[in-house]
Backbone as a ProteinNet text record, in pm:
[ID]
protein_1_A
[PRIMARY]
MRMKMDLGGASYELDPAAISAIRYRAEYGDSIHNHLAACSSAQEVEGRLLRMCHCMIPEADRPELLDFAGQARQDKDFFQKALAARNALLGGDPRWDGGKEADGEPFDEYQVLALMAAAHLDTGLVYELPIMHLVAIVGRYFEEQNSDGTDLRPMTDEEMTRLYPRPRKE
[TERTIARY]
25104.9	25135	25032.2	25074.5	24983.2	25052.5	24998.9	25042.5	25000.9	25069.9	25036.2	24984.7	24884.1	24857.3	24863.6	24909.1	24911.7	24820.6	24712.8	24622.1	24613.5	24627.3	24628.2	24670.9	24786.8	24811.4	24791.9	24719	24649.7	24737	24762.9	24814.9	24745.8	24711.7	24636.8	24703.2	24678	24711.5	24607.6	24646.4	24562.6	24577.7	24472.6	24478.9	24443.2	24550.7	24504.6	24474.8	24440	24400.8	24250.2	24232.5	24085.7	23972.7	23999.4	23890.4	23846.4	23941.5	23883.6	23800.7	23808.2	23753.3	23619.4	23598.4	23492.9	23407.4	23479.6	23408.8	23326.9	23396.5	23354.8	23243.2	23226.4	23114.6	23001.5	23031.7	22914.3	22847.4	22945.6	22893.3	22822.6	22858.8	22810.4	22745.3	22716.9	22644.2	22705.8	22823	22874.1	23041.2	23102.6	23249.1	23314.9	23443	23505.1	23549.8	23605.3	23634.2	23521.8	23374.2	23285.5	23246.5	23270.7	23221	23330.5	23453.6	23552.8	23534.4	23502.2	23505.2	23363.7	23273.9	23148.5	23162.9	23261.9	23276.6	23281.3	23220.8	23232.8	23307.6	23350.1	23415.3	23522.5	23640.6	23734	23676.4	23608.6	23529.4	23455.1	23376.7	23334.1	23424.9	23554	23640.2	23701.4	23747	23782.6	23684.8	23577	23478.7	23479.9	23474.8	23483.5	23618.4	23723.1	23857.5	23851	23768.5	23776	23689	23581	23530.7	23592.9	23689.8	23755.6	23877.3	23921.5	24028.6	23962.3	23870.8	23767.7	23764.2	23715.9	23707	23833.2	23932.6	24066.3	24129.9	24075.2	24126.1	24052.9	24142.1	24091.7	23978.4	23868.6	23760	23790.4	23903.4	23928	23978.9	24053.2	24128.3	24029.7	23937.1	23851.5	23776.2	23802.9	23726	23594	23512.7	23356.6	23418.4	23323.3	23354.2	23358.3	23269	23293.2	23412.8	23455.7	23590	23698.3	23713.2	23794	23774.8	23672.3	23661.6	23709.2	23690.6	23752.8	23886.1	23947.9	24099.7	24142.9	24092.7	24113.4	24131	24012.4	23998.4	24097.8	24154.4	24252.4	24411.5	24422.2	24551.3	24537.7	24617.4	24639.3	24695.4	24740.8	24805.6	24702.9	24609.7	24527.8	24498.2	24462.7	24422.7	24526.9	24663.3	24765	24771.3	24768.7	24764.8	24651.6	24537.5	24429.1	24463.4	24501.1	24567.3	24644.9	24745.5	24832.1	24799.3	24676.9	24583.8	24514.8	24440.8	24367.3	24445.6	24581.4	24678.9	24737.1	24746.9	24770.3	24652.9	24527.3	24403.9	24371.2	24384.3	24315.3	24441.2	24568.1	24666.4	24669.5	24688.3	24699.4	24830.9	24819.8	24927	25011.8	25163.4	25208.3	25247.1	25235.4	25278.7	25170.6	25047.9	24926.4	24893.1	24856	24811.1	24679	24594.1	24466.3	24350.2	24392.9	24308.7	24224.9	24104.6	24021.2	23939.3	23881.9	23813.7	23669.3	23639.9	23500	23366.5	23380.4	23265.6	23174.5	23243.6	23186.7	23099.1	23121.5	23041.6	23090.5	23025.5	23084.8	23142.3	23263.6	23326.3	23265.8	23253.1	23179.4	23279.4	23317.9	23390.2	23343.1	23202.8	23130.7	23147.1	23150	23161	23310.2	23428.7	23520.9	23546.2	23479.8	23445.7	23406.9	23295.2	23231.2	23341.2	23410.5	23512.5	23633.1	23661.7	23773.4	23698.2	23576.1	23503.3	23514.8	23473.4	23470.4	23613.4	23714.3	23841.1	23922.9	23834.7	23879.5	24007.2	24007.4	24108.6	24052.3	24178.8	24149.7	24097.7	23966.2	23906.4	23996.8	24081.9	24161	24235.8	24278.7	24338.3	24330.5	24194.8	24127.5	24182	24240.8	24308.5	24449.5	24514.8	24645.8	24679.9	24609.8	24628.6	24520.1	24568.8	24504.2	24375.7	24274.3	24148.4	24192.6	24280.8	24316.5	24413.7	24512.4	24591.1	24500.2	24415.5	24317.6	24243.7	24208	24147.1	24244.2	24397	24470.7	24498.3	24508.4	24497.1	24390.3	24270.7	24144.3	24154.7	24199.4	24203.5	24308.8	24421.4	24543.9	24472	24404.4	24346.2	24265.3	24166.5	24068.6	24148.4	24246.3	24333.9	24378.4	24441.8	24504.8	24381	24281.3	24175.8	24135.3	24135.9	24109.1	24245	24333.1	24463.3	24469.6	24355.4	24352.8	24339.3	24305.5	24322.3	24156.6	24073.1	23942.1	23852	23784.9	23685.4	23572.6	23516.2	23415.3	23294.1	23164	23059.6	22944	22837.9	22710.7	22646.2	22578.5	22513	22380.6	22344.5	22192.6	22097.8	21979.7	21856.2	21849.4	21885.2	21883.3	21972.7	22094.4	22192.8	22173.4	22114.7	22080.2	21965.4	21875.7	21773.5	21816.2	21916.9	21975.6	22058.4	22128.2	22219.9	22150.4	22032.8	21970.8	21803.6	21763.8	21624.9	21539.5	21415.6	21308.8	21175.9	21089	20960.4	20893.5	20833.7	20779.2	20662.9	20643.2	20534.1	20402.3	20286.1	20180.2	20089.3
8785.5	8670.9	8541.6	8462.9	8349.3	8226.2	8120.8	7993.1	7896.5	7791.6	7673.9	7539	7499.8	7361.9	7288.9	7168.7	7032.1	6940	6902.8	6791.1	6712.5	6577.8	6489.4	6543.6	6586.5	6644.3	6771.9	6844.9	6981.1	7072.6	7185.5	7275.8	7404.9	7445.4	7567.9	7675.9	7805.8	7921.2	7940.4	7950.6	7984.6	8132.1	8214.2	8348.5	8353	8376.8	8396	8528.4	8612.2	8738.8	8738.1	8858.6	8845.5	8833.4	8862.3	8858.3	8699.7	8621.6	8463.2	8436.6	8510.8	8470.5	8542.9	8663.3	8728.5	8667.2	8592.1	8508.8	8386.8	8312.5	8218.1	8249.5	8373.2	8437.5	8466.8	8506.1	8531.2	8411.4	8295.5	8189.2	8094.2	8069.9	7977.6	8043.9	8185.2	8242.9	8257.6	8210.4	8235.3	8252.2	8275	8272.4	8139	8141.3	8000.9	7981.8	8100.5	8065.5	8003.4	8051.6	7998.9	7873.3	7834	7705.8	7613.2	7620.3	7540.3	7515.6	7633.5	7618.6	7528.5	7523.8	7439.9	7306.3	7252.1	7124.9	7034.5	6904.2	6807.5	6691.3	6680.9	6549.5	6609.2	6497.6	6526.7	6535.7	6472.3	6463	6609.6	6649.6	6787.3	6893.3	6889.7	6996.1	6983.4	6860	6831.7	6891.3	6883.1	6945.5	7083.2	7121.2	7302.3	7344.2	7258.7	7305.6	7313.8	7213.7	7160.6	7299.8	7358.2	7459	7597.7	7595.8	7721.7	7700.3	7623.6	7607.3	7642	7579.4	7622.7	7755.1	7818.4	7978	8060.2	8004.8	8056.1	8063.3	7984.7	7990	8087.8	8164	8304	8245.7	8318	8281.2	8233.2	8294.6	8253.6	8085.5	8071	7937.1	7835.7	7867.6	7771.2	7680.3	7527.8	7419.2	7426.1	7354.3	7326	7242.9	7279.4	7212.9	7074.9	7007.4	6860.1	6789.3	6866.2	6830.2	6857.2	6952.7	7000.7	6898.6	6847.7	6760.6	6615.7	6592.8	6468.9	6457.8	6562.4	6571.9	6569.5	6624.4	6634.4	6498.5	6436.9	6288.8	6209.9	6207.5	6138.5	6171.4	6285.9	6339.8	6298.3	6203.2	6161.3	6257.9	6380.2	6489.7	6594.6	6593.6	6707	6786.4	6698.7	6753.4	6872.9	6810.8	6891.4	7012	7001.3	7131.5	7223.2	7158.6	7263.5	7305.7	7272	7319.7	7431.4	7411.1	7529.9	7635.3	7608.1	7710.3	7786.3	7716	7779.2	7875.6	7815.3	7916.3	8040.2	8026.6	8131.2	8232.3	8182.9	8272.1	8324.9	8249.8	8296	8324.8	8307.5	8343.7	8497.9	8511	8642.1	8726.8	8861.8	8938.5	8901.6	8871.9	8820	8945.2	9084.7	9188.2	9274.6	9194.9	9257.1	9149.4	9214.7	9118.6	9072.8	9150.4	9077.8	9183.5	9283.8	9357.3	9287.5	9330.3	9290.2	9167.6	9084	8968.2	9036.4	8922	8974.8	8943	8915.1	8891	8757	8685.6	8562.9	8574	8687.4	8708.2	8638.5	8587.8	8503.1	8612.2	8573.4	8634	8658.8	8771.3	8813.6	8906.2	8849	8936.7	9054.5	9053.9	9180.4	9284.3	9255.7	9341.6	9401.6	9310.8	9380.9	9467.6	9453.5	9560.1	9705.8	9656.5	9790	9849.7	9785.4	9851.7	9912.9	9850.1	9925.6	10065.3	10060.4	10180.5	10283.3	10243.9	10352.9	10389.6	10320.7	10366.3	10446.8	10443.3	10524.2	10431.9	10300.8	10222.8	10195.1	10179.7	10145.3	10014.4	9991.4	9865.2	9772.8	9836.7	9760.9	9655.2	9688.1	9586.3	9465.5	9448.9	9285.1	9204.5	9269.1	9210.2	9178.5	9220	9240	9152.9	9154.5	9123.1	9010.3	8906.6	8822.3	8888.6	8819.1	8880.8	8916.2	8827.3	8863.8	8978.2	8999.3	9119.3	9244.8	9238.8	9349.8	9370.4	9268.6	9287.3	9359.1	9316.5	9380.8	9525.8	9553.7	9697.9	9788.4	9739.2	9791	9832.4	9716.2	9709.9	9821	9824.9	9920.3	10052.6	10077.6	10209.4	10256.5	10163	10205.8	10224.7	10136.4	10148.7	10301.9	10343.8	10487	10594.5	10559.2	10656.8	10685.4	10576.5	10584.5	10549	10630.8	10624.4	10665.4	10726.2	10777.1	10665.7	10542.2	10403.4	10384.6	10496.3	10466.1	10364.1	10277.6	10191.4	10251.8	10233.9	10258.6	10184.3	10245.9	10186.3	10217.8	10126.8	10155.5	10258.1	10371.1	10490.1	10436.9	10512.6	10473.5	10539.1	10494.3	10565.2	10699	10751.7	10883.2	10965.1	10918.9	10979.6	10959.1	10867.2	10849.8	10965.5	10951.4	11074	11217.9	11244.5	11383	11399.1	11313.5	11322.4	11330.2	11241.9	11224.1	11255.5	11387.1	11420.2	11390.3	11334.7	11302	11344.7	11355.6	11375.5	11237.3	11259.2	11165.9	11098.4	10975.1	10914.2	10925.7	10948.3	10994.4	10859.1
17189.6	17273.5	17244.9	17143.7	17117.1	17178.4	17199.6	17220.8	17113.3	17103	17003	17065.8	17002.5	17053.1	16938.5	16939.9	16834.5	16906.6	16794.3	16845.8	16700.9	16720.3	16621.2	16467.6	16468.4	16364	16295.5	16359.4	16333.4	16428.6	16397	16486.9	16490.1	16625.2	16631.5	16713.8	16690.2	16759.2	16848.4	16974	17085.6	17153.8	17134.5	17187.9	17335.7	17436.3	17572.2	17613.5	17531.4	17566.3	17615.8	17680.9	17749.2	17645.6	17528.6	17449.6	17419.8	17462.1	17451.3	17572.9	17662.5	17793.5	17771.7	17696.8	17676.5	17575.1	17493	17375.8	17450	17510.3	17616.3	17664.3	17742.2	17838.8	17730.2	17619.4	17512.2	17458.9	17447.2	17377.4	17475.9	17591.5	17710	17816.2	17818.6	17906.7	18054.1	18069.1	18199.3	18187.5	18278.5	18283.7	18294.9	18197.5	18222	18363.1	18425	18573.4	18640.1	18632.3	18707.2	18682.4	18560.2	18491	18538.2	18547.2	18585.3	18740.5	18801.1	18955.1	18988.2	18923.9	18914.4	18893.8	18818.2	18777.1	18900.3	18883.2	18995.4	18949	18822.7	18787.8	18687.8	18655.1	18579.4	18420.8	18405.6	18258	18232.3	18325	18315.4	18289.7	18387.3	18358.3	18226.2	18169.1	18055.1	17933	17948.3	17860.4	17845.2	17971.3	17966	17900.9	17951	17884.1	17718.3	17680.1	17546.4	17466	17552.1	17476.5	17499.7	17610.8	17619.5	17533.4	17516.6	17395.3	17241.5	17225.7	17109.5	17089.1	17198.7	17189.3	17181.5	17229.6	17206.4	17067.9	16993.3	16874	16787.1	16688.9	16606.9	16538.2	16509.2	16426.8	16290.7	16245.6	16102.9	16086.6	16191.5	16186.7	16270.1	16329.2	16420.3	16344.9	16387.8	16313.2	16407.7	16341.6	16419.8	16547.3	16645.1	16799.6	16788.1	16708.5	16702.5	16661.2	16527.4	16478.9	16577.9	16644.5	16722.1	16858.6	16904.5	16995.7	16964.2	16832.6	16785.2	16801.4	16750.1	16750.3	16908.7	16980.1	17124.5	17187.9	17160.9	17214.3	17181.8	17048	16972.8	17057.9	17117.3	17161.7	17326.4	17361.5	17503.4	17598.3	17555.8	17628.3	17617	17555.8	17565.7	17705.4	17791	17915.8	17976.9	17974.4	17996.8	17924.5	17792.2	17677.6	17725.2	17761.1	17792.4	17920.3	18004.7	18136.6	18120.2	18046.3	18011.2	17933	17848.8	17797.4	17901.7	17996.8	18112.1	18188.5	18233.6	18301.5	18212.4	18089.9	17990.6	18009.9	17999.2	18008.7	18133.1	18232	18346.7	18469	18415.8	18507.8	18561.6	18690.9	18740.7	18711.3	18751.5	18745.3	18859.4	18856.7	18981.6	19058.7	18997.6	19079.4	19141.7	19138.8	19213.1	19326.7	19456.3	19543.7	19544.9	19457.9	19450.4	19507.5	19588.3	19646.9	19749.8	19772.1	19857.5	19766.4	19865.2	19820	19744.4	19654.9	19582.5	19658.4	19790.4	19860.5	19822.2	19741.1	19691.3	19562.5	19513.7	19384.4	19275.2	19202.1	19075.1	18954.9	18923.5	18825.5	18699.9	18639.4	18495.6	18423.1	18304.9	18217.6	18172.2	18159.8	18125.7	18236.8	18345.6	18465.6	18466.3	18421.3	18395.1	18269.9	18185.5	18068.4	18124.4	18188.4	18262.7	18356.2	18429.8	18535.2	18455.8	18325	18233.5	18182.8	18142.7	18100.3	18221	18347.8	18444.6	18484.4	18440.4	18477.1	18371	18260.1	18122	18076	18079.9	18018.2	17868.5	17784.2	17654.9	17634.6	17583.8	17567.9	17481.3	17402	17296	17381.4	17508.1	17603.6	17611.9	17576.5	17587	17463.9	17381.5	17263.6	17294.5	17402.2	17421.3	17557.6	17650.6	17784.8	17842.2	17926.3	17972.8	18084.2	18094.8	18172.4	18323.7	18386.3	18516.6	18523	18419.4	18416	18408.1	18339.3	18329.1	18455.8	18529.6	18674.5	18771.6	18724.1	18829.5	18811.4	18659	18621.3	18683.8	18648.9	18694.3	18874	18919.8	19094.1	19123.6	19055.8	19105.2	19074.7	18969.7	18907.8	19059.4	19052.7	19182.1	19315.4	19348	19480.4	19479.5	19365	19372.7	19376.5	19339.8	19346.2	19479.6	19562.6	19717.4	19790.8	19765.4	19838.4	19974.6	20028.1	20156.8	20250.3	20191.9	20286.6	20355.2	20333.3	20379.6	20319	20406.2	20340.8	20291.2	20187.4	20137.8	20180.6	20200.9	20249.6	20155.3	20150	20078.2	20135	20075.3	20140.7	20181.1	20281.3	20346.4	20263.7	20267.8	20220.1	20226.1	20347.7	20378.3	20290.1	20301.2	20223.9	20072	19999.2	19880	19867.8	19956.2	19932.2	19912.9	20004.8	20011	19874.8	19849	19721.5	19614.3	19593.2	19465.3	19490.1	19510.8	19535.1	19414.4	19456.5	19356.1	19422.8	19333.5	19394.6	19459	19565.1	19648.1	19592.3	19587.9	19532	19631.8	19571.1	19675.2	19688
[MASK]
++++++++++++++++++++++++++++++++++++++++++++++++++++++++++++++++++++++++++++++++++++++++++++++++++++++++++++++++++++++++++++++++++++++++++++++++++++++++++++++++++++++++++

């Protein structure tokens, strides 16, 4: 499921699969979701979207970032095209209600990978599905595992000590 972006006479295939969000996280040190939420101006949003689109281009076809930025600057519709790419990359699964809120924790693609491993999901799905679809799959999996409807709570220190005994420090 690729999408096409035409910029200044050049045409690029963009990959909206989760691997693009993971590449962005690896390259820029934080999630594109968090970076876009932290923007305070339209220029800042456009810069983050430019980097996101650049990461969405498969490496074999990816131009240098400055060359890509020059092409984007010349295209008056870049912002709308970049928003469409963002929606493809970060769009949620419409069949999932989102589960519980994340308690204000920042989004992290690496955490999604860890949860996929905990759920025994094939990590090859990062090349097929958008990141929020993977979040929905993992969320549904864990909801099914806790189907009795009880809310989980953190263990107390006493419960942790009973469950995981270890020699006391003296």
